[in-house]
Coordinates of C-alpha atoms and ligand atoms in Angstrom, one line a residue:
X61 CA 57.3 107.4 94.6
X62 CA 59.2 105.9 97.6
X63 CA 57.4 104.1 100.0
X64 CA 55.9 106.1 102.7
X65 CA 56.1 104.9 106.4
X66 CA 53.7 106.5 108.9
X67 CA 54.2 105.8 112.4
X68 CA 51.1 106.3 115.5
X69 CA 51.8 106.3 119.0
X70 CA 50.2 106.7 122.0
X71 CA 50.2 108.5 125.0
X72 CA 48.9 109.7 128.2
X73 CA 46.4 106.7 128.3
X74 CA 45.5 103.3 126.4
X75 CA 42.5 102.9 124.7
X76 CA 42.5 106.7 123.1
X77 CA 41.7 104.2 119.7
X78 CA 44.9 104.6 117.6
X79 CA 43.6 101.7 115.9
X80 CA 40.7 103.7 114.8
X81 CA 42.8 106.4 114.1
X82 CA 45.4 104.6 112.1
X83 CA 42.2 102.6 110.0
X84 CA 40.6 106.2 109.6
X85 CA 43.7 107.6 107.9
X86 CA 43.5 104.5 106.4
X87 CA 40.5 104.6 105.0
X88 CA 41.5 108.4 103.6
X89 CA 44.1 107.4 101.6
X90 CA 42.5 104.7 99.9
X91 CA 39.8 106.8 98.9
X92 CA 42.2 109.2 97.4
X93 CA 43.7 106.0 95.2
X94 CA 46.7 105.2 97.4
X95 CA 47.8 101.5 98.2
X96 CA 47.7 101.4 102.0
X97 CA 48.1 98.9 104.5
X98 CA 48.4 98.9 108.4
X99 CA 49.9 97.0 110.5
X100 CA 50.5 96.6 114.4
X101 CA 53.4 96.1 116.3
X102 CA 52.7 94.7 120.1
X103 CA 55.1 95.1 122.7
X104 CA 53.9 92.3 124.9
X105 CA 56.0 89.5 124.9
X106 CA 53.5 86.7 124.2
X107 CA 54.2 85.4 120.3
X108 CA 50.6 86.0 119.2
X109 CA 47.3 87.0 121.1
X110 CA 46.0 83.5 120.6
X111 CA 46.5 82.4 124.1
X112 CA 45.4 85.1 126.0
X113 CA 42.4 85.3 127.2
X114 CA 39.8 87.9 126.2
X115 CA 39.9 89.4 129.4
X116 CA 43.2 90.5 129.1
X117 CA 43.1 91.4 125.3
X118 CA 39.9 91.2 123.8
X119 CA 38.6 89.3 120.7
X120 CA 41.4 87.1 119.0
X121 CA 41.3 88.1 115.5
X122 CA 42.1 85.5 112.8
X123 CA 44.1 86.7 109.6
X124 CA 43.1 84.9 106.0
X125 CA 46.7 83.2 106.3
X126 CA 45.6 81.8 109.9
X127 CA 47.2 84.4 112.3
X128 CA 45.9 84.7 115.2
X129 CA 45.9 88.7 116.0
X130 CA 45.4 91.6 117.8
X131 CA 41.5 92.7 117.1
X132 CA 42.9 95.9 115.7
X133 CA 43.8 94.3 112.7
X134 CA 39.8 93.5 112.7
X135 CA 39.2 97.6 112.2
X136 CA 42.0 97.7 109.7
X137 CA 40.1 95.3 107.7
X138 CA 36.7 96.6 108.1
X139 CA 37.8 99.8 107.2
X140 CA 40.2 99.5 104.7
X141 CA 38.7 96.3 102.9
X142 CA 41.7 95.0 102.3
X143 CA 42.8 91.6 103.4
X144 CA 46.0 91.6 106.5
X145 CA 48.0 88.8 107.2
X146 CA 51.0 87.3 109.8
X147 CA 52.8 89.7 108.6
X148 CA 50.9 92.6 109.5
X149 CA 51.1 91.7 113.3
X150 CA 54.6 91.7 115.0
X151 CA 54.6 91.5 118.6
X152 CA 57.7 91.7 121.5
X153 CA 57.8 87.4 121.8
X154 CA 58.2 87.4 117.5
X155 CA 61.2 89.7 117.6
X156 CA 62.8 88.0 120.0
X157 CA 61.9 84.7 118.5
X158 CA 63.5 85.6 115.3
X159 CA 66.7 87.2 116.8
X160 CA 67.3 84.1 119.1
X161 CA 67.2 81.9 116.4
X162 CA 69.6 83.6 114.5
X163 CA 72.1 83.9 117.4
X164 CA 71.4 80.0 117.3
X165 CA 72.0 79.6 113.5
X166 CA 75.4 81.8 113.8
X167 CA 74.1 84.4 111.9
X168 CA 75.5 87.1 114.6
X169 CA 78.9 84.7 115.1
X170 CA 81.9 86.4 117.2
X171 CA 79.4 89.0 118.7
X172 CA 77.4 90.1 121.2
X173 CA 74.0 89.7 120.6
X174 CA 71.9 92.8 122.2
X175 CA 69.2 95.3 122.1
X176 CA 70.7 97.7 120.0
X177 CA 71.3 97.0 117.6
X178 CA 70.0 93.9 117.1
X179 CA 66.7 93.8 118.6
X180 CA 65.8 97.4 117.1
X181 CA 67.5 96.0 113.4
X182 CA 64.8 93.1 113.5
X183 CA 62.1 96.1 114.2
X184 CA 63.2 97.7 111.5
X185 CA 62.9 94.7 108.8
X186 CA 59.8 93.8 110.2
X187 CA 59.1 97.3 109.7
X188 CA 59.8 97.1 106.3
X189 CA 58.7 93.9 104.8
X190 CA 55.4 95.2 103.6
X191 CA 57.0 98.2 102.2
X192 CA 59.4 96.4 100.4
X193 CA 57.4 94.2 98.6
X194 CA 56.1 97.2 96.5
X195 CA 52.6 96.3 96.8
X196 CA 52.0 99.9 98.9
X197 CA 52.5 104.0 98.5
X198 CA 51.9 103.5 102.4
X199 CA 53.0 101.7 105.4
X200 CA 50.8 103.1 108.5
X201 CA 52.8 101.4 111.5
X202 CA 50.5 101.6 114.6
X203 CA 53.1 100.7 118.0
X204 CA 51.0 99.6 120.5
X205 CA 50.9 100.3 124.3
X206 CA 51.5 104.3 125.5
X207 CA 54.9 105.6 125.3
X208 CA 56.8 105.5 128.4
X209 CA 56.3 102.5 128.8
X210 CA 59.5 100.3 129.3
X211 CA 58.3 97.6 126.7
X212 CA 57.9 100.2 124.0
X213 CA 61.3 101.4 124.5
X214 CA 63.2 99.4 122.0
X215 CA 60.3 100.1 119.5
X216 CA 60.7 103.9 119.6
X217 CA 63.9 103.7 119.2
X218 CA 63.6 101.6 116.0
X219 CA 60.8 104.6 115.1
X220 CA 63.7 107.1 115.7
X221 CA 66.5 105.4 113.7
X222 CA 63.8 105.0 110.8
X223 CA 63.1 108.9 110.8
X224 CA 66.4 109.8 110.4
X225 CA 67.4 107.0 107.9
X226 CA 64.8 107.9 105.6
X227 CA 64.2 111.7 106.6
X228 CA 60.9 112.8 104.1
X229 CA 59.7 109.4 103.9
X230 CA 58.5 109.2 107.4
X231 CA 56.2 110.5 109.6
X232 CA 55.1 110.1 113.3
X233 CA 51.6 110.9 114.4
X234 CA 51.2 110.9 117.9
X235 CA 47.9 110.5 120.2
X236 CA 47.2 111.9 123.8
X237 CA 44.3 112.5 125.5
X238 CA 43.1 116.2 126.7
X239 CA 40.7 115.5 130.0
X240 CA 38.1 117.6 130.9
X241 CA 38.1 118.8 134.6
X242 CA 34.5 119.1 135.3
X243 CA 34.9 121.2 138.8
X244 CA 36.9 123.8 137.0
X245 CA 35.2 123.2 133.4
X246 CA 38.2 123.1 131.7
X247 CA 40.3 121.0 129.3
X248 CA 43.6 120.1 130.1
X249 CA 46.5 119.7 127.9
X250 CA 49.5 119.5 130.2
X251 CA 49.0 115.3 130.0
X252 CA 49.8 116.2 126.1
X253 CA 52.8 118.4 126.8
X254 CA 54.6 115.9 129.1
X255 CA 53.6 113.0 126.8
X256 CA 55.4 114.8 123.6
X257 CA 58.5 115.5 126.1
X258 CA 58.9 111.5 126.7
X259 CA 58.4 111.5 122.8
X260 CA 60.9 113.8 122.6
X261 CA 63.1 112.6 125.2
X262 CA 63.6 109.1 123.2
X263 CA 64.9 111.4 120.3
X264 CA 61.1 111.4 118.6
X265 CA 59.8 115.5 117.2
X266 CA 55.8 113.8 116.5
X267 CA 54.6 115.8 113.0
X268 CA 51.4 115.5 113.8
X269 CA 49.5 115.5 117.3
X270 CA 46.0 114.0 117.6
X271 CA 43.4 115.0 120.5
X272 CA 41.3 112.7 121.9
X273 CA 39.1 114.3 124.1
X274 CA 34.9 115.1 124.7
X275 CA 34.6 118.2 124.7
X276 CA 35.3 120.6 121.4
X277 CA 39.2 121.7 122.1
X278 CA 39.3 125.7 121.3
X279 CA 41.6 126.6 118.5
X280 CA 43.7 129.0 120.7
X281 CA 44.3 125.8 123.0
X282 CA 45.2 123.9 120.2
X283 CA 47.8 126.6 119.2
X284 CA 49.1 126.3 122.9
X285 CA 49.6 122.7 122.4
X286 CA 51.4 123.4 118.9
X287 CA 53.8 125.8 120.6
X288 CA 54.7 124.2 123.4
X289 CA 55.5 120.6 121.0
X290 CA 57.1 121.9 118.5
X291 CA 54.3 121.2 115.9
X292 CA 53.0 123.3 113.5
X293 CA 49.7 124.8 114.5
X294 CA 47.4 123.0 111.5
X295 CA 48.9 119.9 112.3
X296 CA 47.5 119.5 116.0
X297 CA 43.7 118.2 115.1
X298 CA 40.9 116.9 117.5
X299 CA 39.1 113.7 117.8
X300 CA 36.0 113.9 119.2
X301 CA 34.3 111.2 121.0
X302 CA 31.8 110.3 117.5
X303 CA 28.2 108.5 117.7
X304 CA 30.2 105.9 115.9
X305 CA 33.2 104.6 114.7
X306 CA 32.6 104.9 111.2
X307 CA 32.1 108.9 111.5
X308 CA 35.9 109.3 112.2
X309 CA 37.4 109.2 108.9
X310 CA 35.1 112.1 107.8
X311 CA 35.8 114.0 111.3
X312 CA 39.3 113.3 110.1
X313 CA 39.0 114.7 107.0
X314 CA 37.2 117.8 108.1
X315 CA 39.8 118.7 110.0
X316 CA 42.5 118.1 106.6
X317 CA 44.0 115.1 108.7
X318 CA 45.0 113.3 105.0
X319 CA 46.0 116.5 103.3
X320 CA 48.2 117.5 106.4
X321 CA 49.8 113.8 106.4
X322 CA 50.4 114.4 102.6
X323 CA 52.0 117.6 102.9
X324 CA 54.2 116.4 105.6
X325 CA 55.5 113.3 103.4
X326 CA 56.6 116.2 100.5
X327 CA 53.2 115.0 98.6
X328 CA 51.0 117.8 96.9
X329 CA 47.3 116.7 97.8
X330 CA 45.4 116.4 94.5
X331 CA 42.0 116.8 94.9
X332 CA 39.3 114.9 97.7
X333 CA 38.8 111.7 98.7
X334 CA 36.2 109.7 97.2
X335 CA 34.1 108.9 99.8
X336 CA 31.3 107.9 98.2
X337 CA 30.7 104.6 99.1
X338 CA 31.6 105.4 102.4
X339 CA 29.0 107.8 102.8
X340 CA 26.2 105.3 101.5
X341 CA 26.7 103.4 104.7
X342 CA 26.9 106.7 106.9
X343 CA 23.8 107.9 105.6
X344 CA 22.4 104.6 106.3
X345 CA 23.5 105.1 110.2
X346 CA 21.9 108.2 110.2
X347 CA 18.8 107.6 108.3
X348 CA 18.1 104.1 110.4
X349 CA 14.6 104.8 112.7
X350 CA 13.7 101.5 113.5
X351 CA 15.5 98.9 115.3
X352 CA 16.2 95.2 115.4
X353 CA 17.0 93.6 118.8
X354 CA 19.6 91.0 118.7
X355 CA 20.8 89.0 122.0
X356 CA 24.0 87.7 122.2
X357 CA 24.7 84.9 124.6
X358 CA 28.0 84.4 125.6
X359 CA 30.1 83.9 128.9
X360 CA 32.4 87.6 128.1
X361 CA 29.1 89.9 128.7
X362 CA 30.8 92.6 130.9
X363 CA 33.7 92.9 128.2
X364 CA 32.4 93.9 125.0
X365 CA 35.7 93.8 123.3
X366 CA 35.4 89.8 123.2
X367 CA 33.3 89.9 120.5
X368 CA 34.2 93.0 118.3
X369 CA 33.8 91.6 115.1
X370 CA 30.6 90.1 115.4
X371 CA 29.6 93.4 116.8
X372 CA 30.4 95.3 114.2
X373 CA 29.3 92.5 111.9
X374 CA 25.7 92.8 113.2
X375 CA 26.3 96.9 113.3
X376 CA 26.9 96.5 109.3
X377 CA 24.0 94.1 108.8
X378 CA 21.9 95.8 110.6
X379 CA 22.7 99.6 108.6
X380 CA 22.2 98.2 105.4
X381 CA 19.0 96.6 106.2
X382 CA 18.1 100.6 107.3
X383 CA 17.6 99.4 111.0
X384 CA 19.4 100.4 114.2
X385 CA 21.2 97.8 116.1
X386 CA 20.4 97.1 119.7
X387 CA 22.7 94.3 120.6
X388 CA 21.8 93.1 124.5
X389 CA 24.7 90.7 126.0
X390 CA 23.2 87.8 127.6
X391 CA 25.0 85.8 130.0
X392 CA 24.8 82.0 129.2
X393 CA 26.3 81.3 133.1
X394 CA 22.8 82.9 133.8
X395 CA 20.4 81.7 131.6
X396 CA 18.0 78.7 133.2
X397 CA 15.1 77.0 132.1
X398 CA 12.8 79.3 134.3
X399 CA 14.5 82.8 133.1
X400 CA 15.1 82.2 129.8
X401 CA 11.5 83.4 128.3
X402 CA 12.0 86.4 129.6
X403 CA 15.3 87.1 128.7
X404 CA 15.3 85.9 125.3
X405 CA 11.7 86.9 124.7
X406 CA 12.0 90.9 123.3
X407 CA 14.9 89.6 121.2
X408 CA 14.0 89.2 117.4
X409 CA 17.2 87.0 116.7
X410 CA 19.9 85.2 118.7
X411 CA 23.5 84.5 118.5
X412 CA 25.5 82.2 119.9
X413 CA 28.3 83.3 120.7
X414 CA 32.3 81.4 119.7
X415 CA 34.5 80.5 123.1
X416 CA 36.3 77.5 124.6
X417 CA 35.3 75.3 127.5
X418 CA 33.1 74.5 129.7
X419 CA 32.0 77.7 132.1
X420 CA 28.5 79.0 130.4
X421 CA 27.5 76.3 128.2
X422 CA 24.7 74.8 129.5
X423 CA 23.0 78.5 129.1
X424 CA 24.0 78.1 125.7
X425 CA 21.9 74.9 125.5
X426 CA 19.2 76.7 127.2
X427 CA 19.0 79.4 124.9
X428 CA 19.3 77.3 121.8
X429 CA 16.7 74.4 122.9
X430 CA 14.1 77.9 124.1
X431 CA 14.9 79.5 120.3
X432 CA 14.6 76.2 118.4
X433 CA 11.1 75.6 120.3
X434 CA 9.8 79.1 119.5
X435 CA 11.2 79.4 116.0
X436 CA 13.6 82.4 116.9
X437 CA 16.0 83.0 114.2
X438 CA 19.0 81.4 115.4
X439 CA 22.9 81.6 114.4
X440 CA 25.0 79.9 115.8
X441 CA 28.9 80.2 115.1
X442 CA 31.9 78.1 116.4
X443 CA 30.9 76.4 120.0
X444 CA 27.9 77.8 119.0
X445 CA 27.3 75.9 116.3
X446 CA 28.9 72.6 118.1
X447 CA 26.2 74.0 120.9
X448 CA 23.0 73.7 118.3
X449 CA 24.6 70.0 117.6
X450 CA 24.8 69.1 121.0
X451 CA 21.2 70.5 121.8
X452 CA 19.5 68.7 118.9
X453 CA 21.1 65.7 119.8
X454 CA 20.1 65.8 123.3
X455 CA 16.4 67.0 122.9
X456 CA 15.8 65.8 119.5
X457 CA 17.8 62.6 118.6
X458 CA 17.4 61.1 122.5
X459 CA 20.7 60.9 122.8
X460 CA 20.8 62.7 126.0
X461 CA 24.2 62.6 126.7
X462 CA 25.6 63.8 124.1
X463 CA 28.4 66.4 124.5
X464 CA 31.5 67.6 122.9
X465 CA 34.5 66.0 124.3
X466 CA 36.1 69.3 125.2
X467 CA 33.7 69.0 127.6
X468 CA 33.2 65.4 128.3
X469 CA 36.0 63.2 127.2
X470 CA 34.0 59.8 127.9
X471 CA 30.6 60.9 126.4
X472 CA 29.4 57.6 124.2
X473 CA 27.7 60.5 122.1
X474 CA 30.1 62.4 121.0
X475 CA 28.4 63.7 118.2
X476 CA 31.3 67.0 118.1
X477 CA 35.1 65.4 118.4
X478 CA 38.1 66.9 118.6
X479 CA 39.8 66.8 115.1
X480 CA 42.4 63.8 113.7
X481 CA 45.2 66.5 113.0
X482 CA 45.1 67.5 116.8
X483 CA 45.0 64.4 118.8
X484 CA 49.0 64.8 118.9
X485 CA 49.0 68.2 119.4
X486 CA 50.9 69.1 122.8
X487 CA 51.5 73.4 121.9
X488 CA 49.0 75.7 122.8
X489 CA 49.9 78.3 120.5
X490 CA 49.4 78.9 116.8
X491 CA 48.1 75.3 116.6
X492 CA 44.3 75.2 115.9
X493 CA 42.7 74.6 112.8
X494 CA 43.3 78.8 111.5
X495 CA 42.4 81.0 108.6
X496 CA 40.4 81.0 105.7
X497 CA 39.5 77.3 104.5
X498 CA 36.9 76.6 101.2
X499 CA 33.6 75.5 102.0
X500 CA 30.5 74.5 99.8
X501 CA 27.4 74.5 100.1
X502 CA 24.3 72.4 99.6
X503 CA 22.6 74.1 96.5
X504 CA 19.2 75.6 97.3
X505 CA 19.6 75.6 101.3
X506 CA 19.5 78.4 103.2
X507 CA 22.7 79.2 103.6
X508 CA 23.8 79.1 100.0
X509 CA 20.6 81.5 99.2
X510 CA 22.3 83.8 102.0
X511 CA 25.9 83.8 100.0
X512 CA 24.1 83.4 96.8
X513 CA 26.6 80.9 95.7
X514 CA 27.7 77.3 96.5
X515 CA 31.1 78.0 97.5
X516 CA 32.8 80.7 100.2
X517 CA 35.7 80.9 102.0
X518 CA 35.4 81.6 105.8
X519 CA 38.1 81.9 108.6
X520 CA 38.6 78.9 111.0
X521 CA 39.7 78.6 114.7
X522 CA 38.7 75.7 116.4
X523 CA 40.4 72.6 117.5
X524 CA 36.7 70.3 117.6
X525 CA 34.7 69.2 114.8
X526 CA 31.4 67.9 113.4
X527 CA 31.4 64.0 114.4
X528 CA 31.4 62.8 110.6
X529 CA 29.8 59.2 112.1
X530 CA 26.4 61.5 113.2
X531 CA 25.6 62.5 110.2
X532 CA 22.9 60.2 109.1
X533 CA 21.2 60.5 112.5
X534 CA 21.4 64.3 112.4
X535 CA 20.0 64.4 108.6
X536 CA 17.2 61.9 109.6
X537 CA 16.5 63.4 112.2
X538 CA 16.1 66.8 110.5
X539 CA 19.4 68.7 110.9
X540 CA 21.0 69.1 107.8
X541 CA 24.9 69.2 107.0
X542 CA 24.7 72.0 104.3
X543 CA 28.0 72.9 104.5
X544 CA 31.5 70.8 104.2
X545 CA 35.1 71.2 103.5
X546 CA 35.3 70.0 100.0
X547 CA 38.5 68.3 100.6
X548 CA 37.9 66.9 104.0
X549 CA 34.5 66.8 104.1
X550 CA 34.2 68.4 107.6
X551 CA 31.2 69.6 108.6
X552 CA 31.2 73.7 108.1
X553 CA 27.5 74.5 108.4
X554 CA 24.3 73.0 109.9
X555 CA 20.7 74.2 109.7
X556 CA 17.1 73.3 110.6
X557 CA 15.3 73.9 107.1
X558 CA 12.0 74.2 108.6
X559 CA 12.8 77.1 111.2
X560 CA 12.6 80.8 110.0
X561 CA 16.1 81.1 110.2
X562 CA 18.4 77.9 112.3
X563 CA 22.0 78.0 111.5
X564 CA 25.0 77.2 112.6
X565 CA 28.4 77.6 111.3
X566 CA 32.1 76.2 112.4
X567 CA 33.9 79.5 110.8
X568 CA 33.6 82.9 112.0
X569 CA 31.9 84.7 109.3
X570 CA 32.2 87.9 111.2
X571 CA 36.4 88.0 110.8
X572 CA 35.4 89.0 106.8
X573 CA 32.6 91.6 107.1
X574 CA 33.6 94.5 106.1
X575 CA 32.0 98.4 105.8
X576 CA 32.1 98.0 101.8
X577 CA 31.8 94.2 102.0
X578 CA 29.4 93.0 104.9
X579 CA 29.1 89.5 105.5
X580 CA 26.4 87.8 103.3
X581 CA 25.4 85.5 106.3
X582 CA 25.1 88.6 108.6
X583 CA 22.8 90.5 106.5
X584 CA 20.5 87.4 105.7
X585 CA 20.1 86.7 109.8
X586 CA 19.1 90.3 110.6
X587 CA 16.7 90.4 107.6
X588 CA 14.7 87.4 109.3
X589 CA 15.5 89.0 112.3
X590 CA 13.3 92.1 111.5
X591 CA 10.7 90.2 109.5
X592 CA 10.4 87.9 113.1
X593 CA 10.3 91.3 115.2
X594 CA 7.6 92.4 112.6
X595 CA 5.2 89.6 112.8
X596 CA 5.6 89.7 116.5
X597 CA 4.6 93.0 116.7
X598 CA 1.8 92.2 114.6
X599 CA 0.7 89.5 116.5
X600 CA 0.6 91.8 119.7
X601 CA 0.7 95.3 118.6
X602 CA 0.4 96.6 121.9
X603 CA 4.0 95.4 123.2
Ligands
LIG180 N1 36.2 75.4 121.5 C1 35.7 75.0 120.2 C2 36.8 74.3 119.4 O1 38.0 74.5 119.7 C3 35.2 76.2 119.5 C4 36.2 77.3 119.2 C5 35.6 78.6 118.9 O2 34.4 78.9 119.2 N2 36.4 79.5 118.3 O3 36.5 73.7 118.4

């Protein structure tokens, strides 16, 4: 079978979650044996996400092969379970990139270098390169941004040229959104006519039309919409706002989203998807009655989307150990010695949240130096973990000014440093230490009884490091390095063996937790989590 490309816009609005609806499809195929993988292509001109900051984009996900991505790639993984890389992440600033330095190699000699065809050819590869290396039955191609918009031009072009190139090979699945009017209590689908007339306009006829709306859209409506698109009246499907994110794929599949898709790449659906596994963890959701209260403290509290993945980490944890999550965002600029107890104090276990610099981190030492006192189970990840350092070292090792020097460059303590490697480092972008590094682990500490084994592999991005000269004090003193690069010996994971559950970690475990593979780390901190909650409630019953 030739390599199938699937392509899924937007319109109307952003965030209608093509992401999830590219993962969910995703997630179908897979389960019907198919090799799938996603990728997304970006339209912003920025090389990679790395640089921006969360308030413009969200969480910066990190790929094994240290790529620093959009977080969509984050849901392709967790849904899919299969690893992305660089080269499942292409944005506007990469294109352009690649086709300047060709001009400046002389690969385009004698002409003139332009946006078609040149900038749309270098789409295409891109397009192709996961295809081509055989490895897939399916390339789902998510373009992001809505369409209309000028940036997304020369991609929907490349969309078009693709479609008539390789005729049955490709599809296009397109998203709008259907608001509901509530004075006139009605849905509304003429946003979803005009959006499939730009489609059409750039020379696009979508196969398939997705919904997004919250209210169920009637099946005579949904034959409107078909008519007046030019798509056959099975193929225009709903997506209703769902309890959770997870739900989708079976929503999906209710509605014959996979079979549809199939049929429309000249494929004869053999049987169902296997879902089993799938439906474990949805059963889980469902079945989950009590629930375990975690508190995030971070500086990004009024913007979820900065922390996705440990989100949804916690949100898997927290389903297989049969509870319901309530994650509360705590702001670390807020948090002072006098408010902490009763912010922290219904919380049965704490994170510390990953970031750079130095708005909101003396919360952070707040909150750690309040948990640490009253034996809350603690995880620190990232400045996080640098944070528990800092705070033992202040409040435990009398060494009360010590710091990282990200955020004090002259401390005398500075038990976190920034690393050798990037002392000469002058670029921004793409330069921290990023992706998936080896790290082992001290037999019989907490954190190897977590994992179960002495060695993982966990994805990096940070620029500062453990302070390697500490390390006696910090072991004396009773913080233990349990964790280490076996090459370099950095310092990967720190814990206080004595607390119910203490631990800090410089990789982001929650880039690798997956629906089918949760993070081993995760799940041990929300188990001590509810045991805390539990002796806590039976210590006071009445609260
Ligand atoms: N700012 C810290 C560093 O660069 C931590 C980074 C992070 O939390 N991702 O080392």
């Amino acid at each position: 079978m030739n390599t199938k490309y699937i392509f899924v816009t937007g319109g109307v609005v952003s965030s209608l979650g093509k992401g999830i609806i590219s993962s969910s499809l995703a997630r179908l195929l897979l389960s019907r044996g198919y090799r799938v993988t996603i990728q997304k292509f970006d339209p912003y001109i920025n090389i990679d996400p790395g640089t921006l900051n969360p308030y413009e984009h969200g969480e910066c996900y990190v790929t094994v092969d240290g790529h620093e991505a959009d977080l969509d790639l984050g849901h392709y993984e967790r849904f899919t379970n299969i690893r992305t890389s660089r080269a499942n992440n292409v944005t506007t600033g990469r294109v352009y990139q690649s086709v300047i330095d060709k001009e400046r190699r002389g690969d385009y000699l004698g002409k003139t270098v332009q946006i078609i065809p040149h900038i749309t050819d270098e789409i295409k590869r891109d397009v192709k390169l996961l295809g081509n290396t055989g490895d897939y039955d399916f390339v789902i191609t998510e373009i992001g941004g809505t369409v209309g918009d000028i940036e997304s031009t020369p991609y929907l072009e490349a969309v078009r040229q693709l479609k008539w190139e390789m005729g049955d090979d490709v599809i296009s699945i397109h998203l709008t959104y259907v608001p509901y009017i509530r004075a006139a209590k009605e849905l509304k689908t003429k946003p979803t006519q005009h959006s499939v007339k730009q489609l059409q306009q750039v020379g696009i006829q979508p196969d398939v039309l997705v919904l997004r709306t919250e209210h169920d859209i009637p099946a005579a409506m949904r034959r409107k919409v078909a008519q007046f698109c030019n798509v056959a009246a099975d193929a225009v499907i709903q997506s209703i706002d769902a309890p959770t994110i997870y739900q989708v794929p079976l929503m999906m599949h209710e509605q014959k989203f996979d079979e549809i898709v199939l049929r429309k790449l000249g494929i004869v659906p053999q049987g169902e998807p296997d879902l089993k596994a799938w439906n474990v963890f949805l059963d889980k959701i469902a079945g989950a009655q009590e629930v375990v209260n975690i508190g995030l403290v971070g500086k990004y509290v009024e913007l979820q989307d900065a922390y996705k993945s440990i989100g949804e980490s916690l949100f898997q944890a927290a389903t297989y150990c049969d509870h319901r999550l309530n994650l509360v965002y705590i702001h670390s600029e807020k948090l002072t010695d006098e408010n902490v107890e009763e912010r922290l104090r219904d919380m049965d276990g704490i994170i510390i949240a990953p970031g750079f610099g130095q708005r909101g981190i003396e919360g952070k030492f707040t909150a750690i130096k309040w948990c640490r006192e009253h034996d809350v189970p603690t995880f620190g990840i990232c400045l996080g973990m640098q944070c528990m350092v800092i705070e033992y070292a202040r409040n435990v090792l009398g060494m009360t000014d010590a710091n990282s020097t990200e955020i004090d460059t002259k401390t005398p303590h500075n038990v976190i440093d920034l690393m050798e490697e990037q002392k000469s480092i002058t670029n921004m972008g793409g330069t921290m230490r990023l992706g998936a590094y080896d790290c082992e682990l001290r037999p019989g500490s907490r954190a190897a009884k977590a994992y179960g084994t002495t060695t993982v592999s966990e994805r990096h991005r940070h620029r500062f490091e453990f302070n390697e000269e500490f390390r006696r004090r910090f072991e004396e003193g009773g913080m233990q390095c349990v964790g280490q690069n076996p090459r370099t010996k950095l310092v990967e994971v720190v814990e206080l063996p004595e607390k119910r559950w203490f631990i800090g970690t410089q990789y982001h475990p929650e880039y690798q937790s997956t629906v089918l593979n949760p993070n081993p780390l995760f799940i041990d901190f929300v188990k001590a989590a509810i045991a805390y909650g539990r002796e806590k409630k039976e210590e006071a019953p009445n609260k």
